[in-house]
Short mmCIF file of C-alpha atoms and ligand atoms in Angstrom, two decimals:
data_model
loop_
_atom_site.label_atom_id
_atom_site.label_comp_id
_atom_site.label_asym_id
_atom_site.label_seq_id
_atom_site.Cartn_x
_atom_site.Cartn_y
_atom_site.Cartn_z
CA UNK A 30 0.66 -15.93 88.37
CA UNK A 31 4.00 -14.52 88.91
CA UNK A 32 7.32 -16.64 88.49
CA UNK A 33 8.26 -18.92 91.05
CA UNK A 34 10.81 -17.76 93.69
CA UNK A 35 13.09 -20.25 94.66
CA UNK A 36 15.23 -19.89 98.27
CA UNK A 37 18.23 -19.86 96.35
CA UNK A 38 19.44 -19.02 92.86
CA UNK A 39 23.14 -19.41 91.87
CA UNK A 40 25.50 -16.43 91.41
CA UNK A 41 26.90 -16.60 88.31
CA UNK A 42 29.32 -14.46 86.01
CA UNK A 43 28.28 -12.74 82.50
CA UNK A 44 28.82 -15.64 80.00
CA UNK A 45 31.29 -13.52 78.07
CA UNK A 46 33.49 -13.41 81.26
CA UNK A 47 33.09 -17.07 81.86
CA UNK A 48 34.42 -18.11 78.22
CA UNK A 49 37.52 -15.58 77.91
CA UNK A 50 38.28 -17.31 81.55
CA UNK A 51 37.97 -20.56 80.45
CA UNK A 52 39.94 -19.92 76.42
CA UNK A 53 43.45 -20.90 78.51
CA UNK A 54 42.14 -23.94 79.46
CA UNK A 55 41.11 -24.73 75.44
CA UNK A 56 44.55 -23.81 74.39
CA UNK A 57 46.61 -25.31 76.90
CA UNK A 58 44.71 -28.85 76.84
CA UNK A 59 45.25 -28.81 80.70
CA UNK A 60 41.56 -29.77 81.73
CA UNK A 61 42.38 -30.66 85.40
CA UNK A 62 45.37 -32.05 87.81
CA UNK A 63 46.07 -28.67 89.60
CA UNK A 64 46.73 -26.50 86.67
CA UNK A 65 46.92 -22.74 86.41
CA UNK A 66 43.35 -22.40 86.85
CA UNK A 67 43.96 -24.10 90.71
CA UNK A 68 46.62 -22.72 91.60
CA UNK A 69 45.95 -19.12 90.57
CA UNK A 70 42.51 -20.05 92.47
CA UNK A 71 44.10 -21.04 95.47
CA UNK A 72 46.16 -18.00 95.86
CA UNK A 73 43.80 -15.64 95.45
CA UNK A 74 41.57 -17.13 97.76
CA UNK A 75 44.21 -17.46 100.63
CA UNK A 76 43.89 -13.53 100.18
CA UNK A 77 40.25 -13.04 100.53
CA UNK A 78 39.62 -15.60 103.11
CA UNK A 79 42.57 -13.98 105.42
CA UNK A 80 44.30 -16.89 106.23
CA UNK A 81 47.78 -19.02 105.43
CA UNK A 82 46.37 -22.45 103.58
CA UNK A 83 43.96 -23.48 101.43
CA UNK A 84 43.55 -27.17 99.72
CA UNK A 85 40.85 -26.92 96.90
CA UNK A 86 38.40 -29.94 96.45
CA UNK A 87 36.01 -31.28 94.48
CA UNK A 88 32.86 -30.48 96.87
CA UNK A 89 32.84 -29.23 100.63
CA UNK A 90 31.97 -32.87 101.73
CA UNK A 91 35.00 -34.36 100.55
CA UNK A 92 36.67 -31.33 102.46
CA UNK A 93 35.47 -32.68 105.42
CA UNK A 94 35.46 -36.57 105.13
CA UNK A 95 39.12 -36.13 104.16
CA UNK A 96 40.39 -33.78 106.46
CA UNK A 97 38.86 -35.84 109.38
CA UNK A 98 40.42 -38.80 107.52
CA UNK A 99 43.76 -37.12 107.01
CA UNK A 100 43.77 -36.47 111.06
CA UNK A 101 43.62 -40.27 112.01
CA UNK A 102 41.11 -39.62 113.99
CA UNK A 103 39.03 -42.75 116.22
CA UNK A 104 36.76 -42.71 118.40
CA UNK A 105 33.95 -40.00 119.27
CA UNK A 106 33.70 -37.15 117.85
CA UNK A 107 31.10 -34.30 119.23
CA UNK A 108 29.20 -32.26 117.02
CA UNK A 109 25.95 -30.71 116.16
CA UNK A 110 22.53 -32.32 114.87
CA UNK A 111 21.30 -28.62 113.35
CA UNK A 112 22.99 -29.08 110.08
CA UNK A 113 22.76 -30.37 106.48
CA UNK A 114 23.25 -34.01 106.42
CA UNK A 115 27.00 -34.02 104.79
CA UNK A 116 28.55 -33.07 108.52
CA UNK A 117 27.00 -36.04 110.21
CA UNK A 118 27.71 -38.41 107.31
CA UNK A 119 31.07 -37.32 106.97
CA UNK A 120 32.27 -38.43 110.66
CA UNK A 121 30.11 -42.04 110.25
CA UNK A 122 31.95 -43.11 106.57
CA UNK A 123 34.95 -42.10 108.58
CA UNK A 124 34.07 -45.10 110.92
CA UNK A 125 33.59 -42.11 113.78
CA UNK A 126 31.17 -42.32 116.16
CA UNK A 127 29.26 -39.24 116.32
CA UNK A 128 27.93 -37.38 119.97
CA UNK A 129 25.75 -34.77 119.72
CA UNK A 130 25.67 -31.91 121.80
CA UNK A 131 22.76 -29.20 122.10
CA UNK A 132 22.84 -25.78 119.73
CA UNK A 133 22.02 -22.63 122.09
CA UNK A 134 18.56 -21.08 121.08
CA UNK A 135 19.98 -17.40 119.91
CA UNK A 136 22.44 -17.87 117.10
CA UNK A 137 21.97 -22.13 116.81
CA UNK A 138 25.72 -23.40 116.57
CA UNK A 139 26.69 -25.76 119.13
CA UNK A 140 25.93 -24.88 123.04
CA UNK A 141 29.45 -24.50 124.23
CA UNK A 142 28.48 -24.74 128.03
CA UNK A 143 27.15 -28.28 127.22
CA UNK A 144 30.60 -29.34 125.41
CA UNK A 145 32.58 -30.37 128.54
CA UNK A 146 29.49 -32.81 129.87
CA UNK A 147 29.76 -34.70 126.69
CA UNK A 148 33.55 -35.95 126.89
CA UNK A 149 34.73 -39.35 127.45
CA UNK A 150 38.34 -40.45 127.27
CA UNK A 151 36.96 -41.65 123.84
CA UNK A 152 36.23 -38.29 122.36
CA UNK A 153 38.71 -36.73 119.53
CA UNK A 154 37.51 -34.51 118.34
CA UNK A 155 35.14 -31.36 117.79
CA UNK A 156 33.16 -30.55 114.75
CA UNK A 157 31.00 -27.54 115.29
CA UNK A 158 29.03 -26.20 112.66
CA UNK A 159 29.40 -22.17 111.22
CA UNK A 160 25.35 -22.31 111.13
CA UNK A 161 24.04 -20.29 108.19
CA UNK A 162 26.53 -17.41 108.40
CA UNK A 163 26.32 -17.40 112.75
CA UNK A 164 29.86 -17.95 113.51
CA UNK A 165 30.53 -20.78 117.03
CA UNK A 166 31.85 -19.28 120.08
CA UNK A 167 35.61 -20.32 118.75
CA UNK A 168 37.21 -18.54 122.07
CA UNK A 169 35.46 -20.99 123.85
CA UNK A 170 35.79 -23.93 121.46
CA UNK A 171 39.80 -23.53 121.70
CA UNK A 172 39.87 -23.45 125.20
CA UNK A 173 37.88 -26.88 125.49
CA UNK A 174 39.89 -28.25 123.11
CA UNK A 175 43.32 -27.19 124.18
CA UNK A 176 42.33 -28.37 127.54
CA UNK A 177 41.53 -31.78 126.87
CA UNK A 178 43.77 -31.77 123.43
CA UNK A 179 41.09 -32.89 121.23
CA UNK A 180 41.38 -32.03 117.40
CA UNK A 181 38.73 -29.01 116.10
CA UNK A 182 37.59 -29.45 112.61
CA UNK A 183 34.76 -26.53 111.40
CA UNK A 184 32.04 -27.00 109.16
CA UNK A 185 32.29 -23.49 107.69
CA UNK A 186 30.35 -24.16 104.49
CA UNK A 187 28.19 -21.31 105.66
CA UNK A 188 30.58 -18.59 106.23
CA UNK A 189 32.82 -17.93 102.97
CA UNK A 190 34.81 -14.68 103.34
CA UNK A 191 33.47 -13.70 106.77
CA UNK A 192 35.90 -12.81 109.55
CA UNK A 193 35.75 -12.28 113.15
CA UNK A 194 37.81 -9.54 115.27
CA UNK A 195 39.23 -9.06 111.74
CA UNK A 196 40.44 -12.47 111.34
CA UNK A 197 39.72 -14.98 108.41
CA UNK A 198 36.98 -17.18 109.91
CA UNK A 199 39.39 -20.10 108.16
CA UNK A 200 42.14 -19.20 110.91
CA UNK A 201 40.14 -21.28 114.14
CA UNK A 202 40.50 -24.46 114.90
CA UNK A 203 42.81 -26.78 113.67
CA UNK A 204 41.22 -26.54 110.09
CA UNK A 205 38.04 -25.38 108.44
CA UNK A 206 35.81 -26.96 105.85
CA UNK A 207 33.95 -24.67 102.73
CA UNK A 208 31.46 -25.45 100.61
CA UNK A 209 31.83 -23.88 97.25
CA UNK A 210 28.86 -25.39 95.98
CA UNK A 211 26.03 -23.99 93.17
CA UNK A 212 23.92 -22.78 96.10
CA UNK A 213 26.54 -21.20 98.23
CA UNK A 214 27.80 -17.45 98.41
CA UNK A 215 30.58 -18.09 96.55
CA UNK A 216 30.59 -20.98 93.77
CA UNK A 217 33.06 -23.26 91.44
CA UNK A 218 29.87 -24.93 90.74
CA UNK A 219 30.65 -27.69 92.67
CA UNK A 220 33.68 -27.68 95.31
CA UNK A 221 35.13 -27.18 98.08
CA UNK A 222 38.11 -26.17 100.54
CA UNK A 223 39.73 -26.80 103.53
CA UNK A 224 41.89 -23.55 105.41
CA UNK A 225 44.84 -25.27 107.63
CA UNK A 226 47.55 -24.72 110.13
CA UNK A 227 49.44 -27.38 110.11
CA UNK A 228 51.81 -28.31 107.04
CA UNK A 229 51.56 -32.23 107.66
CA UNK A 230 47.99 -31.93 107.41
CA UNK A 231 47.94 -30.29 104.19
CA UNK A 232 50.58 -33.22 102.57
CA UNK A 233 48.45 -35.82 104.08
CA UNK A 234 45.08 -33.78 102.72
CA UNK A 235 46.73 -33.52 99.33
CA UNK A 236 47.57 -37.14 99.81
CA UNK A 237 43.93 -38.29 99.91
CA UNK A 238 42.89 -36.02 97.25
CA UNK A 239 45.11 -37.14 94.57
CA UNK A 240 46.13 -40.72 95.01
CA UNK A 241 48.77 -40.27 97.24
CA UNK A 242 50.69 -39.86 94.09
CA UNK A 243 53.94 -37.10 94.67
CA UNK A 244 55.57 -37.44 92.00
CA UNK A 245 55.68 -39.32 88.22
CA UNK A 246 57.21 -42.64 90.34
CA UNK A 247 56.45 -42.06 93.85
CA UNK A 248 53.12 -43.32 95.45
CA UNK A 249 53.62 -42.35 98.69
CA UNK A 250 49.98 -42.72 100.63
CA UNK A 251 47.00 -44.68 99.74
CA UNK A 252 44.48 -42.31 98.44
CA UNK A 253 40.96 -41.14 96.96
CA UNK A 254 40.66 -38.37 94.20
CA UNK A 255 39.00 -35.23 95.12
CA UNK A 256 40.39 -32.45 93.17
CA UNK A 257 38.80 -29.40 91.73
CA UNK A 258 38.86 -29.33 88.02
CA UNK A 259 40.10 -26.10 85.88
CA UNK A 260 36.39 -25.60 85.10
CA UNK A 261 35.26 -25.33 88.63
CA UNK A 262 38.41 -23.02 89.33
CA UNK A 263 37.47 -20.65 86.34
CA UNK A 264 34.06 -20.23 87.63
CA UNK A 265 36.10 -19.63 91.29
CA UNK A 266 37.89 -17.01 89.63
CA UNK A 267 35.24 -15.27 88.06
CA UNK A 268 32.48 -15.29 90.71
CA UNK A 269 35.39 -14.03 93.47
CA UNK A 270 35.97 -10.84 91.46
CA UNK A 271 31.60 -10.18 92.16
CA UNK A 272 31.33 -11.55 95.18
CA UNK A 273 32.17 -8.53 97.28
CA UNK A 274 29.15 -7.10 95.42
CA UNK A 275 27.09 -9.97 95.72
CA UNK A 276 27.41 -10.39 99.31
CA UNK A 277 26.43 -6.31 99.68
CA UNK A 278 23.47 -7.25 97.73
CA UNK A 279 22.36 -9.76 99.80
CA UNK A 280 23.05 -7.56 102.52
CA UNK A 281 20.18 -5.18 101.50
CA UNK A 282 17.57 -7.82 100.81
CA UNK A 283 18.27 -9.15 104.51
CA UNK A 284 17.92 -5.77 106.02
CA UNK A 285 14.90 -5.02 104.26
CA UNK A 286 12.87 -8.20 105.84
CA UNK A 287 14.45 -6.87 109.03
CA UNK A 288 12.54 -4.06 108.57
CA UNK A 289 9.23 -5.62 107.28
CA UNK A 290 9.17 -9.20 110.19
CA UNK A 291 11.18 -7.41 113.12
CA UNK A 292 9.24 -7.17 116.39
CA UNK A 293 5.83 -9.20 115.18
CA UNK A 294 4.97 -11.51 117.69
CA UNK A 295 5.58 -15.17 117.10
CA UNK A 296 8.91 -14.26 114.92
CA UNK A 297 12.35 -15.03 116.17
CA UNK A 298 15.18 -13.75 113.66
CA UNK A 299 18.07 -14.48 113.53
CA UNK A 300 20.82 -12.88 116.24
CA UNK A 301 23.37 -10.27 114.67
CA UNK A 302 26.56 -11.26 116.23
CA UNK A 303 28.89 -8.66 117.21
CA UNK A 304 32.59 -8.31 115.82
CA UNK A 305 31.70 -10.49 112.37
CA UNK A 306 31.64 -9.28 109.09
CA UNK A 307 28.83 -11.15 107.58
CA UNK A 308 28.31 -13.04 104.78
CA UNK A 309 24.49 -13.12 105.02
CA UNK A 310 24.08 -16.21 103.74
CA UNK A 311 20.38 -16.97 104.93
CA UNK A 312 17.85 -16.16 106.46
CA UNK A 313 16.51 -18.18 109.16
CA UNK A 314 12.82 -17.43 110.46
CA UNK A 315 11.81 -18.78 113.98
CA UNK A 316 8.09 -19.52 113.95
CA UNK A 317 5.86 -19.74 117.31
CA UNK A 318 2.95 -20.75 116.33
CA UNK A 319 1.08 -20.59 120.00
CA UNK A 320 1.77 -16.63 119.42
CA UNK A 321 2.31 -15.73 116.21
CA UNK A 322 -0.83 -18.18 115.20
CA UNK A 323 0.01 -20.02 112.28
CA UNK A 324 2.75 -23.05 112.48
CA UNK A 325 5.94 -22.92 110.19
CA UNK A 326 4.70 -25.81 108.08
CA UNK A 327 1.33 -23.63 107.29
CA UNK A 328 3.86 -20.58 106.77
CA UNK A 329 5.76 -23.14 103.57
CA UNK A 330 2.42 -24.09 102.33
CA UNK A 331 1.38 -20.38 102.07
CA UNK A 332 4.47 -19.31 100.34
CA UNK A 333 4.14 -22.52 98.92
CA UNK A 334 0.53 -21.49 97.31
CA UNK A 335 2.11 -18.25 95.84
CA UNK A 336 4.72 -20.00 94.24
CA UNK A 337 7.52 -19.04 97.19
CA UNK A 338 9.43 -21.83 98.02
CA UNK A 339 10.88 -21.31 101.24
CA UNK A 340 13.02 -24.21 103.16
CA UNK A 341 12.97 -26.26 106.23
CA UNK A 342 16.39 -26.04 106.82
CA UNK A 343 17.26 -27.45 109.15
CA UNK A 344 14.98 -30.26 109.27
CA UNK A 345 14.65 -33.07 110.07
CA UNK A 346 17.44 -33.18 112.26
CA UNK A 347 20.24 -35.29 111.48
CA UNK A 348 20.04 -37.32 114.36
CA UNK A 349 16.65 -38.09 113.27
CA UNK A 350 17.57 -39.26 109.70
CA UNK A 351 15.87 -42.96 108.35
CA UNK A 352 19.27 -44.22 108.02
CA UNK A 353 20.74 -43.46 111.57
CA UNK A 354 16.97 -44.94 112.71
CA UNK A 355 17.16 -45.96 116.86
CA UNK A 356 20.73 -45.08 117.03
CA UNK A 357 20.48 -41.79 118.66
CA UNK A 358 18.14 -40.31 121.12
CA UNK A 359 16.79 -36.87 119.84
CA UNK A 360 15.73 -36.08 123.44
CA UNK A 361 19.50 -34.89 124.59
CA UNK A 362 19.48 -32.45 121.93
CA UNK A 363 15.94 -30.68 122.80
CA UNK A 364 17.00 -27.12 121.34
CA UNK A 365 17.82 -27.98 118.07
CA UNK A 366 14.52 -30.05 117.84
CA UNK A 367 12.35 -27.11 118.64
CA UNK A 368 14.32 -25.28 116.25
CA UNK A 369 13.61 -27.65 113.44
CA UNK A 370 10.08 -27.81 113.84
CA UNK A 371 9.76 -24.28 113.24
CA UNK A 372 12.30 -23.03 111.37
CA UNK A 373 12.29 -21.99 108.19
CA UNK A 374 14.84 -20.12 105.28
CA UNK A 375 13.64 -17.82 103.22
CA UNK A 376 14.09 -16.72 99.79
CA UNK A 377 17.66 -15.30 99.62
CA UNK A 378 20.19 -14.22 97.16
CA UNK A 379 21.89 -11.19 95.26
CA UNK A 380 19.24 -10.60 92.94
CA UNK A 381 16.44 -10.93 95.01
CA UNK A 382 14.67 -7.33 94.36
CA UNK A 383 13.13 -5.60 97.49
CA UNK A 384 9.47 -6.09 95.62
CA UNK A 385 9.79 -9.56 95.96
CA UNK A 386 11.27 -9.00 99.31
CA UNK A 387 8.09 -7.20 100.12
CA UNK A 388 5.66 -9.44 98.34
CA UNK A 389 6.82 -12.53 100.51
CA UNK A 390 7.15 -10.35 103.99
CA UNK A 391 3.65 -9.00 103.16
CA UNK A 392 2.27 -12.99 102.62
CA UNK A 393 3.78 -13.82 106.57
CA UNK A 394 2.51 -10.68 108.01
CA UNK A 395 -0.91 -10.50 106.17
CA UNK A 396 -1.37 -14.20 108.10
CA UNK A 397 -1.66 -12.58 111.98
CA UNK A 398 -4.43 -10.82 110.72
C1 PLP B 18 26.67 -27.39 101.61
C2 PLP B 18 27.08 -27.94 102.93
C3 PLP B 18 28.00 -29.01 103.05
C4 PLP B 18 28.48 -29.84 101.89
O1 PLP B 18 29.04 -29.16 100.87
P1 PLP B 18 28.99 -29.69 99.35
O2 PLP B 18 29.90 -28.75 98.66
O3 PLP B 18 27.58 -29.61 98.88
O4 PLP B 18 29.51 -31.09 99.34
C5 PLP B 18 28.40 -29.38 104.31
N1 PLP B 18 27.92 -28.77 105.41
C6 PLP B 18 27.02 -27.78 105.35
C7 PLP B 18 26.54 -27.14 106.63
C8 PLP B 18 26.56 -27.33 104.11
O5 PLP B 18 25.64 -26.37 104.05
#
């Protein structure tokens, strides 16, 4: 039997690099509390990401709990049920009552032409989701917003380093949320980031993340703790020096089951967007099962059988979840329940070689015949 594939395997540096990164941190003591680690972090990734501000945090969830907490926010908020469960959660513990609007069936982020239909004079906000690499339609997005002046916070976990018309995808909106988590393109193990505009924002984000202390004597705000450590931040500073590489890598491996699934019957892939450099994060398989013959659960359980573990990502739907039971109704967002019934992610990361590629791509297409 040959060893298992999982969807996702972590990037990580050669140790060698890892420990002369992390020898400061031995001989200065200085284990955490924005040291040099952070703050050389944070500079170098306001470079690669293309845009003015970055706050580093401990995971991309706290990035978004506490930049929707740092905006005051009350009231609704509309956002997307195709996503992992941290968006969703993050606007309930905020006390926020969450709307959701429909995803459009050929990239999945949030059907802008439904937006408008969905506000009350109770609404506050936006939170669309960056879905798996598929940027939202953020000329659109700003216009709604602007119009009605409601606040638009991204979920951009999936979209490190990618741009659009040449601009940081961290510029839209009125901030944007990473995830710089294990599993992600780019990783500080666990953590997280939010990219800003505004300057009051960022005091009252690095209010929340640190106690609200300022100074040695001056408490100014009452807050949580959410920094990144100098660990995390070493492992940010050695995976961003590969992850140009990394993200070419993945790059070929999504071409090549381009090649080997495009055009079957049955098969929806996923929608190249024009004008964004991609981060090809994942990659999303659409399966029809009253043409292509086989559902996408008996597609898992194949892959399953020859020790491929794919995911059902997303599903279920958040809106569906056990612990939001009978509070929404799943019928208003119809799209993104067909997609998560037959949806599924396959294996996908730099090291992925174009055998294994093959091997899996030959399992799906070997099951039409
Ligand atoms: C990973 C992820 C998050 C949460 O990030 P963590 O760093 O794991 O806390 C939020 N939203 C989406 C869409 C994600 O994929």
């Amino acid at each position: 039997m040959s060893n298992k594939i999982l969807v996702t395997r972590s990037s990580m540096p050669e140790l060698e690099e890892y420990v002369e990164e992390i020898r400061d941190i031995w001989d200065s003591h200085w284990l955490t509390n924005m040291g040099e680690k952070h703050k050389n972090l944070q500079q170098q990734l306001k470079d690669y990401m293309k845009v003015e501000n970055v706050e580093l945090l401990t995971n991309g969830h706290m990035a978004l709990e506490l930049t929707m907490q740092a905006m005051n926010l009350q009231g609704e908020v509309i956002t997307s049920p195709f996503t992992f469960a941290s968006t969703t959660h993050a606007i309930v513990r905020n006390g926020l009552i969450p709307v959701f609007c429909d995803v459009n069936p050929i990239d999945f982020t949030i059907d802008v032409t439904k937006l408008e239909s969905l506000i009350t004079d109770k609404t506050c906000a936006i939170v669309p989701v960056h879905v798996y690499g598929n940027i939202c339609n953020v000329e659109e997005i700003d216009r709604i917003a602007y119009k009605y002046g409601l606040k638009v916070i991204y979920d951009a976990a999936h979209t490190f380093g990618e741009e659009y018309k040449g601009c940081g995808i961290g510029t839209f909106g009125d901030a944007s949320c990473f995830s710089f988590h294990a599993t992600k393109v780019f990783n500080t193990i666990e953590g997280g980031a939010v990219c800003y505009k505004d300057e009051l924002l960022g005091q009252r984000l690095y209010n929340l993340k640190n106690f609200g202390i300022r100074g040695p004597e001056d408490v100014e705000s009452v807050g949580a703790n959410a920094k990144m450590n100098e660990f995390q931040a070493a492992m940010g500073l050695c995976n961003l020096r590969h992850v140009e590489r990394e993200i070419k890598k993945r790059k070929k491996v999504v071409e090549r089951y381009r090649e080997r699934l495009e055009g079957i019957k049955g098969i929806q892939l996923n929608h190249i967007q024009d004008n964004v450099k991609s981060n090809y994060a994942y990659f999303p398989v659409i399966f029809d099962e009253k043409l292509f013959g086989h559902s996408r659960n008996e597609v898992f359980d194949k892959l399953a059988e020859n020790n491929i573990m794919a995911r059902k990502y997303f599903y279920p739907l958040t809106n569906t979840f056990d612990c939001y039971h009978g509070q929404y109704d799943v019928s208003k967002t119809p799209i993104a329940l067909y997609l998560s019934k037959r949806v599924l992610t396959l294996p996908l990361y730099a090291d992925l070689s174009i055998e294994d590629v093959d091997r899996i791509s030959d399992i799906i297409v070997g099951m039409m015949e």
